[in-house]
Amino acid sequence: MTYRTRLPHRTRGPGALVTGGSRGLGLFMARQLAERGCVVTIAARDADELERAAVRLREETGATVHTAVCDVRDRAAVGALVREVHERDGLDLVIANAGVIQVAPVDAVDAAEFADAMDTMFFGALHTSLEALPYLKRTRGRLGLIGSVGGLLGVPHLLPYSCAKAAVGALAEGLHAEAAASGVSVTAVHPGLMRTGSHRQAEFGGDVDAEFGWFSTAAGAPLLSMDAERAARRIVDAVIQRRARLVLTAPAKAAQLVHGVAPGLTTRLSGVAARLLPTAQGRGPLRQGAEAGEPRNPVARLVRSWGSARNDRVVDRANQHEPGPRTSS
């Protein structure tokens, strides 16, 4: 492979860290890095989930894969993790991916859900960046921050997620500008919908079954979503190539363009879309997708079954079977 798709070799391989690496997109990115000769550490909150992911990665790639139980909301814990990886493997590449997905109308959530999203996604990315940068400066390393098209425009029924991802995007752009002089590259990644099996782990509020129905349909629909393993390959390529920004999926690129040219029109169109989504049925605890039922309407069930079929098939490979502590997008 060329330098465009592979990190420079050392005797033992470059050291890479992926937060939220136990399942979904994080797991697929870790696999890409392992296949390219990296010594990979995957970090998440659930020890059992991490071990299942690591066993699979070792069997499939033959690479050295370490695990670390870490809550990225805790800066001291992140600092200890980053220092351990640096001292053991060297720290050449870091991808901050840990996240949560909350799907509900704003009437069904409270400030706590916004705080939870910000703590995990924005402050998780911030803690990872601040703790990793001193080591990455020594290796002229690479940092990737996983945002979302949901951070480029406000998405109805995903407002906590959109707000946190918008902050991640701003952080990535600012760090890219400031870190460049030290030889560190920072890549802002904004994926659209991907087939990661995340509908199993996402949390739903309001009319839970209906919210699960539209989200799982959209997240798996062939024309709207992207194969997550292909997305992971492109993301890792972009980070290795030191690209400043990557937007994935044609719908995400179109949404970014329209919003940039006509933000008022985009907001009005979002309002139209919001009217088609389920209405709130009061506040209450959010429930994970694995606990949701099928839509009550038979036509809606048929549409969900069609739209979600590809996403359902990736659940096993993405290590999304067991509901547990939320660790990855």
PDB file of C-alpha atoms in Angstrom, residues 151-313:
ATOM      1  CA  GLY A 151     -23.591  18.840  13.753  1.00  0.00           C
ATOM      2  CA  LEU A 152     -23.658  20.800  10.488  1.00  0.00           C
ATOM      3  CA  LEU A 153     -27.375  21.564  10.781  1.00  0.00           C
ATOM      4  CA  GLY A 154     -29.986  21.117  13.496  1.00  0.00           C
ATOM      5  CA  VAL A 155     -31.816  17.804  12.995  1.00  0.00           C
ATOM      6  CA  PRO A 156     -35.325  17.478  14.474  1.00  0.00           C
ATOM      7  CA  HIS A 157     -35.674  14.779  17.125  1.00  0.00           C
ATOM      8  CA  LEU A 158     -31.871  14.623  17.415  1.00  0.00           C
ATOM      9  CA  LEU A 159     -31.224  17.979  19.063  1.00  0.00           C
ATOM     10  CA  PRO A 160     -28.965  16.857  21.958  1.00  0.00           C
ATOM     11  CA  TYR A 161     -26.882  14.896  19.437  1.00  0.00           C
ATOM     12  CA  SER A 162     -26.785  17.781  16.944  1.00  0.00           C
ATOM     13  CA  CYS A 163     -25.710  20.314  19.571  1.00  0.00           C
ATOM     14  CA  ALA A 164     -22.883  18.123  20.854  1.00  0.00           C
ATOM     15  CA  LYS A 165     -21.661  17.204  17.371  1.00  0.00           C
ATOM     16  CA  ALA A 166     -21.693  20.881  16.311  1.00  0.00           C
ATOM     17  CA  ALA A 167     -19.353  21.604  19.206  1.00  0.00           C
ATOM     18  CA  VAL A 168     -17.090  18.723  18.164  1.00  0.00           C
ATOM     19  CA  GLY A 169     -16.898  20.147  14.650  1.00  0.00           C
ATOM     20  CA  ALA A 170     -15.898  23.585  15.913  1.00  0.00           C
ATOM     21  CA  LEU A 171     -13.296  22.022  18.194  1.00  0.00           C
ATOM     22  CA  ALA A 172     -11.781  20.033  15.333  1.00  0.00           C
ATOM     23  CA  GLU A 173     -11.508  23.061  13.054  1.00  0.00           C
ATOM     24  CA  GLY A 174      -9.965  25.226  15.742  1.00  0.00           C
ATOM     25  CA  LEU A 175      -7.490  22.554  16.801  1.00  0.00           C
ATOM     26  CA  HIS A 176      -6.512  21.930  13.189  1.00  0.00           C
ATOM     27  CA  ALA A 177      -5.551  25.600  12.843  1.00  0.00           C
ATOM     28  CA  GLU A 178      -3.668  25.797  16.134  1.00  0.00           C
ATOM     29  CA  ALA A 179      -1.886  22.427  16.060  1.00  0.00           C
ATOM     30  CA  ALA A 180      -0.597  22.675  12.505  1.00  0.00           C
ATOM     31  CA  ALA A 181       2.535  24.584  13.516  1.00  0.00           C
ATOM     32  CA  SER A 182       3.577  21.687  15.782  1.00  0.00           C
ATOM     33  CA  GLY A 183       3.193  19.119  12.997  1.00  0.00           C
ATOM     34  CA  VAL A 184      -0.005  17.572  14.367  1.00  0.00           C
ATOM     35  CA  SER A 185      -2.917  17.185  11.958  1.00  0.00           C
ATOM     36  CA  VAL A 186      -6.530  17.283  13.148  1.00  0.00           C
ATOM     37  CA  THR A 187      -9.266  15.871  10.917  1.00  0.00           C
ATOM     38  CA  ALA A 188     -12.931  16.803  11.358  1.00  0.00           C
ATOM     39  CA  VAL A 189     -15.132  13.913  10.213  1.00  0.00           C
ATOM     40  CA  HIS A 190     -18.835  14.459   9.522  1.00  0.00           C
ATOM     41  CA  PRO A 191     -20.535  11.207   8.523  1.00  0.00           C
ATOM     42  CA  GLY A 192     -24.141  10.996   7.458  1.00  0.00           C
ATOM     43  CA  LEU A 193     -26.289   7.974   8.244  1.00  0.00           C
ATOM     44  CA  MET A 194     -24.294   4.749   8.390  1.00  0.00           C
ATOM     45  CA  ARG A 195     -25.261   1.139   8.794  1.00  0.00           C
ATOM     46  CA  THR A 196     -23.542   0.475  12.132  1.00  0.00           C
ATOM     47  CA  GLY A 197     -26.359  -1.312  13.966  1.00  0.00           C
ATOM     48  CA  SER A 198     -26.577   1.742  16.227  1.00  0.00           C
ATOM     49  CA  HIS A 199     -30.390   1.596  16.282  1.00  0.00           C
ATOM     50  CA  ARG A 200     -29.977  -1.233  18.809  1.00  0.00           C
ATOM     51  CA  GLN A 201     -28.070   0.977  21.252  1.00  0.00           C
ATOM     52  CA  ALA A 202     -29.603   4.411  20.565  1.00  0.00           C
ATOM     53  CA  GLU A 203     -32.040   5.775  23.140  1.00  0.00           C
ATOM     54  CA  PHE A 204     -35.593   6.761  22.258  1.00  0.00           C
ATOM     55  CA  GLY A 205     -38.160   8.973  23.954  1.00  0.00           C
ATOM     56  CA  GLY A 206     -41.707  10.152  23.362  1.00  0.00           C
ATOM     57  CA  ASP A 207     -43.518   7.576  21.251  1.00  0.00           C
ATOM     58  CA  VAL A 208     -40.643   5.118  21.579  1.00  0.00           C
ATOM     59  CA  ASP A 209     -41.831   2.528  19.064  1.00  0.00           C
ATOM     60  CA  ALA A 210     -42.562   5.152  16.409  1.00  0.00           C
ATOM     61  CA  GLU A 211     -39.264   6.969  17.000  1.00  0.00           C
ATOM     62  CA  PHE A 212     -37.397   3.678  16.733  1.00  0.00           C
ATOM     63  CA  GLY A 213     -39.309   2.923  13.557  1.00  0.00           C
ATOM     64  CA  TRP A 214     -38.345   6.046  11.613  1.00  0.00           C
ATOM     65  CA  PHE A 215     -34.756   6.145  12.883  1.00  0.00           C
ATOM     66  CA  SER A 216     -33.965   2.486  12.172  1.00  0.00           C
ATOM     67  CA  THR A 217     -35.569   2.809   8.740  1.00  0.00           C
ATOM     68  CA  ALA A 218     -33.555   5.898   7.770  1.00  0.00           C
ATOM     69  CA  ALA A 219     -30.314   4.547   9.256  1.00  0.00           C
ATOM     70  CA  GLY A 220     -30.521   1.431   7.093  1.00  0.00           C
ATOM     71  CA  ALA A 221     -32.159   2.703   3.914  1.00  0.00           C
ATOM     72  CA  PRO A 222     -29.879   2.046   0.893  1.00  0.00           C
ATOM     73  CA  LEU A 223     -30.180   5.516  -0.645  1.00  0.00           C
ATOM     74  CA  LEU A 224     -29.803   7.399   2.650  1.00  0.00           C
ATOM     75  CA  SER A 225     -27.170   5.412   4.534  1.00  0.00           C
ATOM     76  CA  MET A 226     -23.642   4.168   3.892  1.00  0.00           C
ATOM     77  CA  ASP A 227     -21.943   0.854   4.565  1.00  0.00           C
ATOM     78  CA  ALA A 228     -20.101   1.463   7.841  1.00  0.00           C
ATOM     79  CA  GLU A 229     -17.008  -0.551   6.961  1.00  0.00           C
ATOM     80  CA  ARG A 230     -16.537   1.472   3.788  1.00  0.00           C
ATOM     81  CA  ALA A 231     -17.043   4.631   5.840  1.00  0.00           C
ATOM     82  CA  ALA A 232     -14.435   3.475   8.355  1.00  0.00           C
ATOM     83  CA  ARG A 233     -11.918   2.881   5.568  1.00  0.00           C
ATOM     84  CA  ARG A 234     -12.453   6.370   4.182  1.00  0.00           C
ATOM     85  CA  ILE A 235     -12.221   7.951   7.611  1.00  0.00           C
ATOM     86  CA  VAL A 236      -8.945   6.226   8.446  1.00  0.00           C
ATOM     87  CA  ASP A 237      -7.588   7.194   5.023  1.00  0.00           C
ATOM     88  CA  ALA A 238      -8.518  10.829   5.664  1.00  0.00           C
ATOM     89  CA  VAL A 239      -6.874  10.883   9.099  1.00  0.00           C
ATOM     90  CA  ILE A 240      -3.693   9.259   7.780  1.00  0.00           C
ATOM     91  CA  GLN A 241      -3.616  11.652   4.831  1.00  0.00           C
ATOM     92  CA  ARG A 242      -3.954  14.573   7.280  1.00  0.00           C
ATOM     93  CA  ARG A 243      -7.079  15.918   5.633  1.00  0.00           C
ATOM     94  CA  ALA A 244      -8.713  18.819   7.454  1.00  0.00           C
ATOM     95  CA  ARG A 245     -12.297  17.724   6.822  1.00  0.00           C
ATOM     96  CA  LEU A 246     -14.293  14.767   5.543  1.00  0.00           C
ATOM     97  CA  VAL A 247     -18.051  14.664   4.919  1.00  0.00           C
ATOM     98  CA  LEU A 248     -19.491  11.251   4.096  1.00  0.00           C
ATOM     99  CA  THR A 249     -22.617  10.195   2.167  1.00  0.00           C
ATOM    100  CA  ALA A 250     -24.208  12.031  -0.744  1.00  0.00           C
ATOM    101  CA  PRO A 251     -27.238  13.174   1.308  1.00  0.00           C
ATOM    102  CA  ALA A 252     -24.901  14.635   3.952  1.00  0.00           C
ATOM    103  CA  LYS A 253     -22.897  16.511   1.327  1.00  0.00           C
ATOM    104  CA  ALA A 254     -26.105  17.830  -0.243  1.00  0.00           C
ATOM    105  CA  ALA A 255     -27.467  18.928   3.132  1.00  0.00           C
ATOM    106  CA  GLN A 256     -24.200  20.715   3.925  1.00  0.00           C
ATOM    107  CA  LEU A 257     -24.243  22.513   0.576  1.00  0.00           C
ATOM    108  CA  VAL A 258     -27.879  23.604   0.772  1.00  0.00           C
ATOM    109  CA  HIS A 259     -27.490  24.754   4.364  1.00  0.00           C
ATOM    110  CA  GLY A 260     -24.406  26.765   3.450  1.00  0.00           C
ATOM    111  CA  VAL A 261     -26.095  28.450   0.504  1.00  0.00           C
ATOM    112  CA  ALA A 262     -29.591  28.879   1.943  1.00  0.00           C
ATOM    113  CA  PRO A 263     -29.670  28.275   5.709  1.00  0.00           C
ATOM    114  CA  GLY A 264     -33.115  29.808   6.114  1.00  0.00           C
ATOM    115  CA  LEU A 265     -34.598  27.511   3.491  1.00  0.00           C
ATOM    116  CA  THR A 266     -32.915  24.505   5.109  1.00  0.00           C
ATOM    117  CA  THR A 267     -34.398  25.397   8.478  1.00  0.00           C
ATOM    118  CA  ARG A 268     -37.880  25.747   6.979  1.00  0.00           C
ATOM    119  CA  LEU A 269     -37.530  22.373   5.239  1.00  0.00           C
ATOM    120  CA  SER A 270     -36.463  20.851   8.553  1.00  0.00           C
ATOM    121  CA  GLY A 271     -39.655  22.251  10.028  1.00  0.00           C
ATOM    122  CA  VAL A 272     -41.676  20.475   7.345  1.00  0.00           C
ATOM    123  CA  ALA A 273     -39.846  17.225   8.079  1.00  0.00           C
ATOM    124  CA  ALA A 274     -40.452  17.648  11.816  1.00  0.00           C
ATOM    125  CA  ARG A 275     -44.215  17.709  11.225  1.00  0.00           C
ATOM    126  CA  LEU A 276     -43.963  14.240   9.696  1.00  0.00           C
ATOM    127  CA  LEU A 277     -42.184  12.780  12.719  1.00  0.00           C
ATOM    128  CA  PRO A 278     -43.964  11.283  15.758  1.00  0.00           C
ATOM    129  CA  THR A 279     -45.357  13.651  18.371  1.00  0.00           C
ATOM    130  CA  ALA A 280     -44.269  13.603  21.994  1.00  0.00           C
ATOM    131  CA  GLN A 281     -46.231  11.549  24.505  1.00  0.00           C
ATOM    132  CA  GLY A 282     -44.847  13.157  27.634  1.00  0.00           C
ATOM    133  CA  ARG A 283     -41.450  12.922  29.283  1.00  0.00           C
ATOM    134  CA  GLY A 284     -40.133   9.715  30.704  1.00  0.00           C
ATOM    135  CA  PRO A 285     -36.996   7.589  30.842  1.00  0.00           C
ATOM    136  CA  LEU A 286     -35.429   7.021  27.432  1.00  0.00           C
ATOM    137  CA  ARG A 287     -35.363   3.405  26.294  1.00  0.00           C
ATOM    138  CA  GLN A 288     -32.764   1.629  24.187  1.00  0.00           C
ATOM    139  CA  GLY A 289     -33.667   0.481  20.718  1.00  0.00           C
ATOM    140  CA  ALA A 290     -33.283  -3.176  21.673  1.00  0.00           C
ATOM    141  CA  GLU A 291     -36.276  -2.659  23.987  1.00  0.00           C
ATOM    142  CA  ALA A 292     -38.498  -0.936  21.411  1.00  0.00           C
ATOM    143  CA  GLY A 293     -41.404  -2.638  19.695  1.00  0.00           C
ATOM    144  CA  GLU A 294     -42.472  -2.596  16.081  1.00  0.00           C
ATOM    145  CA  PRO A 295     -44.629   0.271  14.749  1.00  0.00           C
ATOM    146  CA  ARG A 296     -48.340  -0.358  15.294  1.00  0.00           C
ATOM    147  CA  ASN A 297     -49.301   0.504  11.719  1.00  0.00           C
ATOM    148  CA  PRO A 298     -48.810  -2.526   9.409  1.00  0.00           C
ATOM    149  CA  VAL A 299     -47.603  -0.341   6.544  1.00  0.00           C
ATOM    150  CA  ALA A 300     -45.092   1.325   8.874  1.00  0.00           C
ATOM    151  CA  ARG A 301     -43.914  -2.126  10.005  1.00  0.00           C
ATOM    152  CA  LEU A 302     -43.366  -3.143   6.404  1.00  0.00           C
ATOM    153  CA  VAL A 303     -41.426   0.035   5.612  1.00  0.00           C
ATOM    154  CA  ARG A 304     -39.284  -0.369   8.733  1.00  0.00           C
ATOM    155  CA  SER A 305     -38.554  -3.982   7.886  1.00  0.00           C
ATOM    156  CA  TRP A 306     -37.430  -2.965   4.387  1.00  0.00           C
ATOM    157  CA  GLY A 307     -35.414   0.069   5.467  1.00  0.00           C
ATOM    158  CA  SER A 308     -33.719  -1.517   8.451  1.00  0.00           C
ATOM    159  CA  ALA A 309     -32.859  -4.884   6.887  1.00  0.00           C
ATOM    160  CA  ARG A 310     -29.278  -3.967   5.958  1.00  0.00           C
ATOM    161  CA  ASN A 311     -28.684  -2.353   9.334  1.00  0.00           C
ATOM    162  CA  ASP A 312     -30.048  -5.399  11.138  1.00  0.00           C
ATOM    163  CA  ARG A 313     -27.611  -7.627   9.253  1.00  0.00           C
TER     164      ARG A 313
END
